[in-house]
Each structure stands twice: as structure tokens, then as C-alpha cells.
Coordinates of C-alpha atoms and ligand atoms in Angstrom, one line a residue:
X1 CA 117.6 86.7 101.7
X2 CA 115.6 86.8 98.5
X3 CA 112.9 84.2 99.8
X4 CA 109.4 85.5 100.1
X5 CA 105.7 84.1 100.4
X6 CA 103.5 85.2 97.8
X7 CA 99.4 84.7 98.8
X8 CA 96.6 84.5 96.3
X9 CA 93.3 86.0 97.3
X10 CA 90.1 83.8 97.5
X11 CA 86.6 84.7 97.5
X12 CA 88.2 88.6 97.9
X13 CA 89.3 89.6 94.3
X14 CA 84.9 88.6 93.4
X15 CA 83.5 91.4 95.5
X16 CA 83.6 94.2 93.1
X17 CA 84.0 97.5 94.7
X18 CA 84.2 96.3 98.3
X19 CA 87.2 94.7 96.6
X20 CA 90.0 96.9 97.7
X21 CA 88.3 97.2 101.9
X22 CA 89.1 93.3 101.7
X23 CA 92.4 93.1 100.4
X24 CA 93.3 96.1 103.1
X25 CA 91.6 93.7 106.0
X26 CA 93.2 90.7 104.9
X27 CA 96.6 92.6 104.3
X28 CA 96.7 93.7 107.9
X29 CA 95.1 90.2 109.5
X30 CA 98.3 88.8 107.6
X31 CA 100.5 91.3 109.0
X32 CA 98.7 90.9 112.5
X33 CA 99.3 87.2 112.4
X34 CA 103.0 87.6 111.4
X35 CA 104.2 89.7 114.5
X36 CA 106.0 86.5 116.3
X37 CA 108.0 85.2 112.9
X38 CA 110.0 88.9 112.4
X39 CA 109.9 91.9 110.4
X40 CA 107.9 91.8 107.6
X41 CA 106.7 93.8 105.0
X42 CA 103.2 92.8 103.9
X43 CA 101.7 94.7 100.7
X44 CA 99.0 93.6 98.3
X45 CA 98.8 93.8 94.8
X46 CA 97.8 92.3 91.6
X47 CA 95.3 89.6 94.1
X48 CA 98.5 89.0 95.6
X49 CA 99.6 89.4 98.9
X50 CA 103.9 89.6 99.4
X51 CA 105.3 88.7 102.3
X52 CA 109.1 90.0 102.4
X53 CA 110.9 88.9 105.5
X54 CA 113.1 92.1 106.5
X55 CA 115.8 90.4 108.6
X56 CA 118.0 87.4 108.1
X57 CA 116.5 86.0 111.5
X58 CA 112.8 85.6 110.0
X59 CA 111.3 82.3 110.9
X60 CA 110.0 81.6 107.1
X61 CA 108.6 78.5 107.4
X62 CA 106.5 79.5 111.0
X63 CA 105.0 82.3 108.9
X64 CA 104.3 80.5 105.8
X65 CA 102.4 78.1 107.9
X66 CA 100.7 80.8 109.7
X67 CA 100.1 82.8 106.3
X68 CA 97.8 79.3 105.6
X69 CA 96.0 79.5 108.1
X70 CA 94.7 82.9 107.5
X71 CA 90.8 83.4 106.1
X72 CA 90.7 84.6 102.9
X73 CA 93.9 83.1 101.7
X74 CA 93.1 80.4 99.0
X75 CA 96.6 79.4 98.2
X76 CA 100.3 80.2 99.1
X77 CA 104.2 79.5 98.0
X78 CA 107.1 80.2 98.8
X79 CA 108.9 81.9 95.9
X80 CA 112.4 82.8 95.2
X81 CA 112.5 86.7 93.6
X82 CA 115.2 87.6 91.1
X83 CA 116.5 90.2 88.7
X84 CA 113.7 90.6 85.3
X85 CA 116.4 88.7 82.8
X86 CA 116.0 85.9 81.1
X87 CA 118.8 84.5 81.9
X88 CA 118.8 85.2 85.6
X89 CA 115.1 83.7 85.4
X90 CA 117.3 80.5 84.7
X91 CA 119.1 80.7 87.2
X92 CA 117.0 81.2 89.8
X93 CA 114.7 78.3 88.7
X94 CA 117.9 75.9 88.2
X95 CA 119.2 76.3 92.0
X96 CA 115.8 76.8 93.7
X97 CA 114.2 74.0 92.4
X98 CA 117.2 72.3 91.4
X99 CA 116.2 69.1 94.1
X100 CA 112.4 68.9 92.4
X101 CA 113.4 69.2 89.2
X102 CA 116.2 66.3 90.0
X103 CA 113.2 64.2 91.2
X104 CA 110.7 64.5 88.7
X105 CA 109.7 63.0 85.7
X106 CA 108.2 65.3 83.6
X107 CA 107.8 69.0 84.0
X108 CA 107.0 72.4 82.6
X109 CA 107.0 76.0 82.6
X110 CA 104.6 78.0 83.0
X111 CA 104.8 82.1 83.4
X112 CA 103.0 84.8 84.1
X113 CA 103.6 88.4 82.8
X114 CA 102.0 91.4 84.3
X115 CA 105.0 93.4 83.4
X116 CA 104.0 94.3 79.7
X117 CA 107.0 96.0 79.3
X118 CA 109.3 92.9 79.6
X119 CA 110.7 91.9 76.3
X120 CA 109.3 89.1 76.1
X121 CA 105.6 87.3 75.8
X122 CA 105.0 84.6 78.6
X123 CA 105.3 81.7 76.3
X124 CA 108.7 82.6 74.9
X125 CA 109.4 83.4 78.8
X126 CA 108.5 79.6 79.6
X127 CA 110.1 78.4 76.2
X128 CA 113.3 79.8 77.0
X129 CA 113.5 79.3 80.7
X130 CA 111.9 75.5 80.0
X131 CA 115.0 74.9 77.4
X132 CA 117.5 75.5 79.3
X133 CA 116.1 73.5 82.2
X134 CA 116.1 70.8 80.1
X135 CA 119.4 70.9 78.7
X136 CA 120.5 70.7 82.6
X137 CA 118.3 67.9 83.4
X138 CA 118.1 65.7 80.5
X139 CA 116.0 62.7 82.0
X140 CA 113.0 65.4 82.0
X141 CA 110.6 64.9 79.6
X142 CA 107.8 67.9 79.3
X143 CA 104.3 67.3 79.8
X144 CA 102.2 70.0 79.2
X145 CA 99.3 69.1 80.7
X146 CA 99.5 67.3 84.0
X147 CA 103.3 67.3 84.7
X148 CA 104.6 66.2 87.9
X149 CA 106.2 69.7 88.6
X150 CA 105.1 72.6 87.3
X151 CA 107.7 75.7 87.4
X152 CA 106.3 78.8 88.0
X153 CA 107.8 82.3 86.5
X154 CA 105.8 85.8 87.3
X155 CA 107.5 88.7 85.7
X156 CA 105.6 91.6 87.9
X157 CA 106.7 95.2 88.6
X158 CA 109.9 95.2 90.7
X159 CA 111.1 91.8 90.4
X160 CA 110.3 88.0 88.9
X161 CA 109.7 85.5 90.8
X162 CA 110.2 81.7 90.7
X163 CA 108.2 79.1 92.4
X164 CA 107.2 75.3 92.4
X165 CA 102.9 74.4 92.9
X166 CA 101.8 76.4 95.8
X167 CA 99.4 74.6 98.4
X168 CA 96.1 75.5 99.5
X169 CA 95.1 78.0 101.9
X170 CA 92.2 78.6 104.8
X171 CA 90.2 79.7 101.9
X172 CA 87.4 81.7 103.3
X173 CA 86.4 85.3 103.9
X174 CA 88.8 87.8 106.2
X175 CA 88.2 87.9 109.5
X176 CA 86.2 91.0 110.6
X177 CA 84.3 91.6 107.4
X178 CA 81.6 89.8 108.6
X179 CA 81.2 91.4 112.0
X180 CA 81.3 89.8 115.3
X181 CA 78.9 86.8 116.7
X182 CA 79.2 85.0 120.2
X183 CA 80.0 81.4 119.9
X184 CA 78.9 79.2 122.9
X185 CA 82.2 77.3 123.5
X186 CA 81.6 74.5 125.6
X187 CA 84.7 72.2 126.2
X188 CA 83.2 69.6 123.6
X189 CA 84.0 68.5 119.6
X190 CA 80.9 70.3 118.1
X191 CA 81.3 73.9 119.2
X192 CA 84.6 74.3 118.2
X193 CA 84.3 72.9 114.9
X194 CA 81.5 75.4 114.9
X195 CA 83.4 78.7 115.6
X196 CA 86.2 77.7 113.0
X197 CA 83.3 77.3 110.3
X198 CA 81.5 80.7 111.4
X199 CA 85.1 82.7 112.0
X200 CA 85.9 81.3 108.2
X201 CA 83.0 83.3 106.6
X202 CA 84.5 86.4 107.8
X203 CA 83.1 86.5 111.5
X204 CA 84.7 88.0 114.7
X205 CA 84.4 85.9 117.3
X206 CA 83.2 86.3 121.0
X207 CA 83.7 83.7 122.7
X208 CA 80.8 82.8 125.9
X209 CA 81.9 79.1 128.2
X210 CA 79.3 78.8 130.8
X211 CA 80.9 76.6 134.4
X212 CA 79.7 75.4 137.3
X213 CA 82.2 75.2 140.5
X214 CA 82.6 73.2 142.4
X215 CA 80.9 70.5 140.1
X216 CA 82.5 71.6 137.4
X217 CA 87.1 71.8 137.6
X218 CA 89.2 73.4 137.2
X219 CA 90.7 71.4 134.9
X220 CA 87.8 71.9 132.6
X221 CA 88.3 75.2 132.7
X222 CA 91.8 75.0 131.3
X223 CA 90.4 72.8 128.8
X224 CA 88.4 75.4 127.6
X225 CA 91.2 78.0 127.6
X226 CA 93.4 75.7 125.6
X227 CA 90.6 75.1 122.9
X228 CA 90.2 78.7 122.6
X229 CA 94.1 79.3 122.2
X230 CA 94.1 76.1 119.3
X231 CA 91.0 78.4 117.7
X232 CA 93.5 81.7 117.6
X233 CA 96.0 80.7 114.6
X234 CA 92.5 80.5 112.4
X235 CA 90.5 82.7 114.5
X236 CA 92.6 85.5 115.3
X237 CA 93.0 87.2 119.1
X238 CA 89.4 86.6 121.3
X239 CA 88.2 87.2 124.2
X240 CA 87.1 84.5 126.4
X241 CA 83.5 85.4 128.7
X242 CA 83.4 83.0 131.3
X243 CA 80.4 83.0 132.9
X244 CA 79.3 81.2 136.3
X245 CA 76.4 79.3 136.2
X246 CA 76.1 77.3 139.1
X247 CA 73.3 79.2 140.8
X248 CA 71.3 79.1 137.9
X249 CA 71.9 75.4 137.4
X250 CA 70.5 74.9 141.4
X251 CA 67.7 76.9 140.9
X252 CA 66.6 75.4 137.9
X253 CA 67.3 71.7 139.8
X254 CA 65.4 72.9 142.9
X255 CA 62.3 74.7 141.1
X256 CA 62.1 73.0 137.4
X257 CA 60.5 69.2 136.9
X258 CA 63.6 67.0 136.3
X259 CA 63.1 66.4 132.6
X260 CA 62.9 70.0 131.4
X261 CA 66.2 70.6 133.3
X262 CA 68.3 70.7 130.0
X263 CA 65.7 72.9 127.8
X264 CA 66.0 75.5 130.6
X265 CA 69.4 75.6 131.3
X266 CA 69.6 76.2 127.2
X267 CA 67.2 79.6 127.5
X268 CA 69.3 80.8 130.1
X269 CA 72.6 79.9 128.2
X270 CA 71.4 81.8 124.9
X271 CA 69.7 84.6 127.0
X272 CA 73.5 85.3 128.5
X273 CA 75.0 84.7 125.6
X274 CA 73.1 87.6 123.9
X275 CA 73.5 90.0 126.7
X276 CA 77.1 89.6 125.9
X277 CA 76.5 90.3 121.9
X278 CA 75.0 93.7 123.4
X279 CA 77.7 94.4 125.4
X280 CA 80.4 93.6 122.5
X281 CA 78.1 94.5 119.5
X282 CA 78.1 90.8 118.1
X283 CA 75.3 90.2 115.5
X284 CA 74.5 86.4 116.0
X285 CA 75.1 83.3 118.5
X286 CA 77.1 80.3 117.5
X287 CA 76.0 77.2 118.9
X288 CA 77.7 73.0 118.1
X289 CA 74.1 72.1 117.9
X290 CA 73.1 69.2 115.3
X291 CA 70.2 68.0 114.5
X292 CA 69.0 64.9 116.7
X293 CA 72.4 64.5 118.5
X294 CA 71.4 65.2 121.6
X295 CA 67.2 65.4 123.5
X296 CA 68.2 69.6 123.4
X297 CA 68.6 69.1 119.9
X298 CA 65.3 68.0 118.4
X299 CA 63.6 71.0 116.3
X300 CA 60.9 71.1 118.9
X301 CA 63.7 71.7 121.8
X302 CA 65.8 74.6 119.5
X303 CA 62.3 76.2 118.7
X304 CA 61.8 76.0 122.7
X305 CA 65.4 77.9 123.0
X306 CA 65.1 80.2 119.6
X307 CA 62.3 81.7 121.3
X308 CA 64.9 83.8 123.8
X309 CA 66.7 84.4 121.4
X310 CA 66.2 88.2 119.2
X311 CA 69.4 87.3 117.4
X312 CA 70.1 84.7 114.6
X313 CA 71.3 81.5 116.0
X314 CA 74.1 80.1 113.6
X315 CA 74.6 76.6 113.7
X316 CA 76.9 75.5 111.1
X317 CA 77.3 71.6 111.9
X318 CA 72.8 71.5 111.9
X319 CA 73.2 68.6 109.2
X320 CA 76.5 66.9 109.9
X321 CA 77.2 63.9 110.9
X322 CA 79.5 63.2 114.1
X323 CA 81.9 61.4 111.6
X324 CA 81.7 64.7 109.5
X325 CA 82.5 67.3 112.5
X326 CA 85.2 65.1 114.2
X327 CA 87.1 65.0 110.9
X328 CA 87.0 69.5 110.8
X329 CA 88.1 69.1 114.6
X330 CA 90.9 66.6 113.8
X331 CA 91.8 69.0 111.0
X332 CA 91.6 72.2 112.8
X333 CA 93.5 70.9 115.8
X334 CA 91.3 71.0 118.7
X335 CA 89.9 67.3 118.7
X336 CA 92.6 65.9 120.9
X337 CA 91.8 68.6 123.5
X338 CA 88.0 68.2 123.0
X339 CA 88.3 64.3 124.3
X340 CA 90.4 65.3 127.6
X341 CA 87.9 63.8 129.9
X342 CA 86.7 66.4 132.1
X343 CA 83.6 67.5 132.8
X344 CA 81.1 70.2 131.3
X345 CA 78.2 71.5 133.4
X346 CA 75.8 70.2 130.7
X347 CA 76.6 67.0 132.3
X348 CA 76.5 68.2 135.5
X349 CA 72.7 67.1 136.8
X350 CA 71.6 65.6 133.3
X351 CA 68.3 64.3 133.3
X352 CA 67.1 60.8 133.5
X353 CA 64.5 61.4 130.7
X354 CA 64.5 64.3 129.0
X355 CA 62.0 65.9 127.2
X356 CA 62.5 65.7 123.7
X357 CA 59.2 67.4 122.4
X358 CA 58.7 70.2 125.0
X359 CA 55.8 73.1 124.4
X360 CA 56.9 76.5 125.0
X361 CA 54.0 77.1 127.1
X362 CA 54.3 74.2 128.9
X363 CA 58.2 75.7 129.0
X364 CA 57.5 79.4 130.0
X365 CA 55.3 78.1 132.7
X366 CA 58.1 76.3 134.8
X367 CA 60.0 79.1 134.6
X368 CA 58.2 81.6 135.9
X369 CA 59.4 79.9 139.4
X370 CA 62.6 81.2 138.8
X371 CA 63.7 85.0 139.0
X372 CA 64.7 85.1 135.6
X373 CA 66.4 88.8 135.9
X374 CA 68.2 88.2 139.3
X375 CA 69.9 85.0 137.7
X376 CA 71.0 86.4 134.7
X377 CA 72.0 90.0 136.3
X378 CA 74.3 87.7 138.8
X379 CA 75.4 85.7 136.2
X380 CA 76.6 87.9 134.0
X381 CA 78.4 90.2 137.0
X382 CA 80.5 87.5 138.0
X383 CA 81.9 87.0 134.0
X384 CA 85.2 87.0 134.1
X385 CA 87.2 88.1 130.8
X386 CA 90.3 86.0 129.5
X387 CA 92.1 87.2 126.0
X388 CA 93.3 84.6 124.1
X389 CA 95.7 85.2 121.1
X390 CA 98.6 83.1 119.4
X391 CA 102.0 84.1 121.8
X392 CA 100.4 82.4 124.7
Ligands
ATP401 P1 79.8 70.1 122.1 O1 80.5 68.9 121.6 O2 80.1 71.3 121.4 O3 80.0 70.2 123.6 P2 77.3 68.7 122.4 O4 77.0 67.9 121.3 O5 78.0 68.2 123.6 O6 78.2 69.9 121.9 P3 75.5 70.1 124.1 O7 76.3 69.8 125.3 O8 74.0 69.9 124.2 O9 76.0 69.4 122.8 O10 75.7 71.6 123.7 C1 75.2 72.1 122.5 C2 75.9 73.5 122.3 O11 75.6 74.4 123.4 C3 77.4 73.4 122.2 O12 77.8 73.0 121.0 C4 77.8 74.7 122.6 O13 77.7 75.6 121.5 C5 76.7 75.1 123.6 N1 77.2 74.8 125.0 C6 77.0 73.6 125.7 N2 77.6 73.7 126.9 C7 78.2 74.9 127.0 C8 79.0 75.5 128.0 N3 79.3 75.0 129.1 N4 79.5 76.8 127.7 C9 79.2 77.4 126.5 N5 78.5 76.8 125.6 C10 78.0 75.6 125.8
MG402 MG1 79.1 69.1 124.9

């Protein structure tokens, strides 16, 4: 099989001398990612990443699809390698792309050569190559500047290699350059939209789901599981806290006014969320906030729940629109799973009115009817860990 998937680096190829760390991380998240298509040899070079199945039994197009969906990957074909001949260049292009060439109008050639060596310059390459195509497909016509199929020819080192347009990648950073935050993953649209956009600059994601038994399912639960498996072809393997929050949720409800419910429950939620960023190193929180959405989401009410918080809060959908985040969770894949109807225990015990322009003070004061440490100690001994990666 003489089929491979060549990868173009994104954002990587700018970053000067970290240059060659990045290509190594995203040369082994590829490989990572690859393990349930078969054998394959993964090597970078030139800003490009090869992809070589090793056996005859390689599911090509599950990896290719997989090879998109990796951060840091800005574009990606499948390519057809062959012998460094003109001739054989020919070839190649005449029976691999002998349907797209059949179907277009207009077309051309266009070549790269990084092999200096090679006899010829790129634009005799392309003339040559380009000729002969058209001699086999006479209703061509070539159009040099916005054909309807462009051929590709890359003379490299060991081999050329033929290919039609490649298609877009993840684009972003490499997972795991950027460190490790704790997304908040609640069973909703917004937070998972959130952890693909934070995972795509580079990030490591924890992920922290807060439930309430018996008011909260099991089912919801599940929910939660499955969003966090749709996250892993983009986000890599994760681990799952799951924390109980039920007794929090009962003391708040017995010892808070009504209307300040939410705001509380929020402290309590980031303070958890950034004992676990001590336990697993994690830099920031990720939270589906947006501005206004929601009462907890006025500035007032995230200043009144920044103000647990030591860590930076990321909050990538702040300014979107619910339009704009359910189109990245239709595109991602988790919005079907996000409108399963079961229940989360923010709406477990919502409110009547809440308080949309708290004062910490006002805040702070409340609490102090609650044993803040207890909670959170109990909380966080009764997480429960759950991996989630792609196999499952
Ligand atoms: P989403 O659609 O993500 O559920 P939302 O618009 O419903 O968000 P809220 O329910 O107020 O808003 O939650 C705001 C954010 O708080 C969520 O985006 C998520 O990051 C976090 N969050 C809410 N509930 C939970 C939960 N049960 N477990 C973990 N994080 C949660
Ligand atoms: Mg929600």
C-alpha cells in the first residue's frame, strides 16, 4: 500500500525555537490518537507530519478523519507516494486522480521541490506532469489561477508524492503545550463548547461534573460520561472528577436566603474545582459562562464567584451568542447529547428570584452559616475518578 496522510502544521512551524518541542508533541498526540486504526509510522519533517500505514489492514480513512481532528493540524490529504521520475510522477497522478481529473473542468499542476537535487525545477515538474495529463484528458482546459482541481506534486527526500486539495484541519495549538486547566463540565451546550475552545489553544483538560443524588439520575450522569467521551477525539484521553454535591446543595437550601442559592452553590463549585487543579497541577478553571445568559451570569455575580477563585477563570464563550455556541456544539458533536433532557443539579432547587446584583459582603455574610471546610473536605472525599479516552 503506497497510500499515506501527509499533515501540515499550523500555528507550530511560527514559534521559533520552541519550534521543534511542538512538532515532537504533536508527532506523538498524532501517533497517540492513531493506536485503534493500525500500525503506523508517524515522523515529522519539512512542517509536515507522514502518516505511513504499516499493514495492509490499516483503516485509512478512520485515521485520516482522526488525523483532522488533532490540535495543531491546519490541513491534511491523503497522498499517493511514488518513485522520484518524471514519468512515474505521471503515472501516479493519472490513476490516482484519474476520477477528479475525469470530472473537472479545468485544472493544474502545481509542485513542490524540496529535493534540490531532482533534475528538474518545480515548474518544468508541473509543465511536464500537466502535459501529459492533458493529452489523457483532453476536455481539460488549465486554469492557473482558480481551477477546479488542483494536482499536487512534492518531490521530498525518499519519495514524491501526489495529491488532490487537502482539507482543513482542527487548526489550533497541540494538546499539552499549554498545560492543564479544569473545565467545569456540566451536562449542558455551553461548557462543552467551552472545553473544545480552551483544549484547542493547547490545554490539558481536567474535567470536574458536580451531581446531586437522588435529585439528580443517573441518567444524567451518563450524559455527562458520553459528552466527555464526544470531547476525547479533539480533546485527547481525560479524566472525569465527579464530585457529590448534594450535601452542600441542602445546606446551602437550609441555611442561605433563597435568592442567593445559585451565587453560593457557584463559590462552592469553583472552590472544588480548584482543589482539584491542586491535586492535578491544572493552571486555570473553565467555565460555559456568558455574559447575561443566565442571573449567575451578570458581571456583578462572576465578580461574586471570581473572588474564591486564586486561579484564572477562562471563559471562552463570555461574548457569544447562544446561536454562536450551539453552532461549535453542533460542529464538535456534543449538541445532540447536550439536549437529552435530564436533569443537572443547577436546576435542582433553582430560585424563584435570584439575585442578579449580589454584594460580596452581603455574600460572605450568608455563608459564614455554613462550615465551608467540612463541605468541601466531604465533597471532594467522595470524588470519584472515571477516564475517558476514544476505544470506549
Ligand atoms: P451549560 O450549558 O454549560 O450547562 P448554562 O448556561 O446552563 O451552561 P449554568 O448552569 O449557570 O449555565 O452553568 C454555568 C457553568 O458552570 C457551566 O457552563 C459549567 O461550566 C459550570 N457548571 C454548571 N453546572 C455544573 C455541574 N453540574 N458540574 C460542573 N460544572 C457545572
Ligand atoms: Mg447548564
Amino acid at each position: 500500500m503506497n497510500e499515506i496522510i501527509l499533515l501540515k502544521l499550523g500555528e507550530v512551524v511560527l514559534k521559533g525555537l520552541n519550534r521543534r518541542s511542538f512538532e515532537d508533541k504533536l508527532t506523538s498526540n498524532v501517533r497517540r490518537r492513531l493506536t485503534h486504526y493500525g500500525s503506523f509510522r508517524v515522523y515529522s519533517k519539512q512542517s509536515t507530519i507522514y502518516v505511513e500505514p504499516q499493514e495492509e489492514d490499516c483503516d485509512l480513512d478512520g485515521a485520516y478523519a482522526a488525523c483532522r481532528q488533532v490540535f495543531g493540524i491546519v490541513a491534511a490529504t491523503r497522498a499517493r507516494s511514488c518513485p522520484k521520475d518524471k514519468d512515474a510522477i505521471f503515472h501516479c497522478a493519472r490513476n490516482y486522480l484519474g476520477a477528479q481529473l475525469q470530472a473537472a473542468r479545468t485544472f493544474k499542476v502545481e509542485t513542490k521541490r524540496a529535493d534540490k537535487k531532482f533534475p528538474m525545477n518545480s515548474m518544468e515538474i508541473s509543465q511536464y506532469v500537466g502535459g501529459l495529463l492533458h493529452d489523457e484528458y483532453p476536455h481539460l482546459k488549465v486554469d492557473v489561477h482558480a481551477p477546479e482541481l488542483c494536482v499536487h506534486v512534492e518531490v521530498r527526500e525518499k519519495a514524491a508524492y501526489v495529491h488532490g486539495p487537502s482539507e482543513s484541519g482542527a487548526g489550533g495549538l497541540p494538546i499539552g503545550m499549554g498545560g492543564t486547566a479544569v473545565s467545569l463540565l456540566s451536562g449542558g451546550i455551553d461548557s462543552p463548547a467551552a472545553s473544545y475552545m480552551i483544549a484547542k489553544r493547547g490545554v490539558k483538560l481536567e474535567l470536574v461534573h458536580f451531581y446531586s443524588p437522588p435529585y439528580t439520575s443517573p441518567q444524567a450522569l451518563d450524559k455527562v460520561l458520553r459528552l466527555a467521551r464526544e470531547l476525547t477525539p479533539w480533546c485527547g484521553r481525560m479524566t472525569l472528577h465527579i464530585i457529590p454535591f448534594t450535601e452542600i446543595q441542602e445546606a446551602i437550601r437550609a441555611g442561605c436566603p433563597e435568592d442567593h442559592f445559585t451565587l453560593i452553590m457557584r463559590r462552592f463549585m469553583m472552590r472544588l474545582a480548584q482543589a482539584v487543579a491542586a491535586r492535578t497541577g491544572a493552571k486555570a478553571l473553565v467555565t460555559g459562562e456568558s455574559l447575561g445568559q443566565v442571573a449567575s451570569q451578570t458581571m456583578d455575580a462572576l465578580a461574586v464567584s471570581d473572588a474564591v477563585c486564586s486561579l484564572p477563570v477562562l471563559r471562552p464563550v463570555i461574548g457569544m451568542d447562544k446561536t454562536e455556541i450551539i453552532a461549535i456544539a453542533r460542529r464538535i458533536g456534543t449538541f445532540d447529547t447536550s439536549i437529552l433532557p435530564y436533569e443537572d443539579c443547577c436546576t435542582v432547587f433553582t430560585p424563584r428570584h435570584p439575585k442578579t446584583h449580589p454584594h460580596l459582603d452581603e455574600v460572605a455574610a450568608y455563608e459564614k452559616a455554613l462550615d465551608i471546610e467540612g463541605l468541601t473536605a466531604r465533597a471532594l472525599e467522595g470524588a470519584e475518578r472515571r477516564t475517558v479516552s476514544m476505544g470506549d
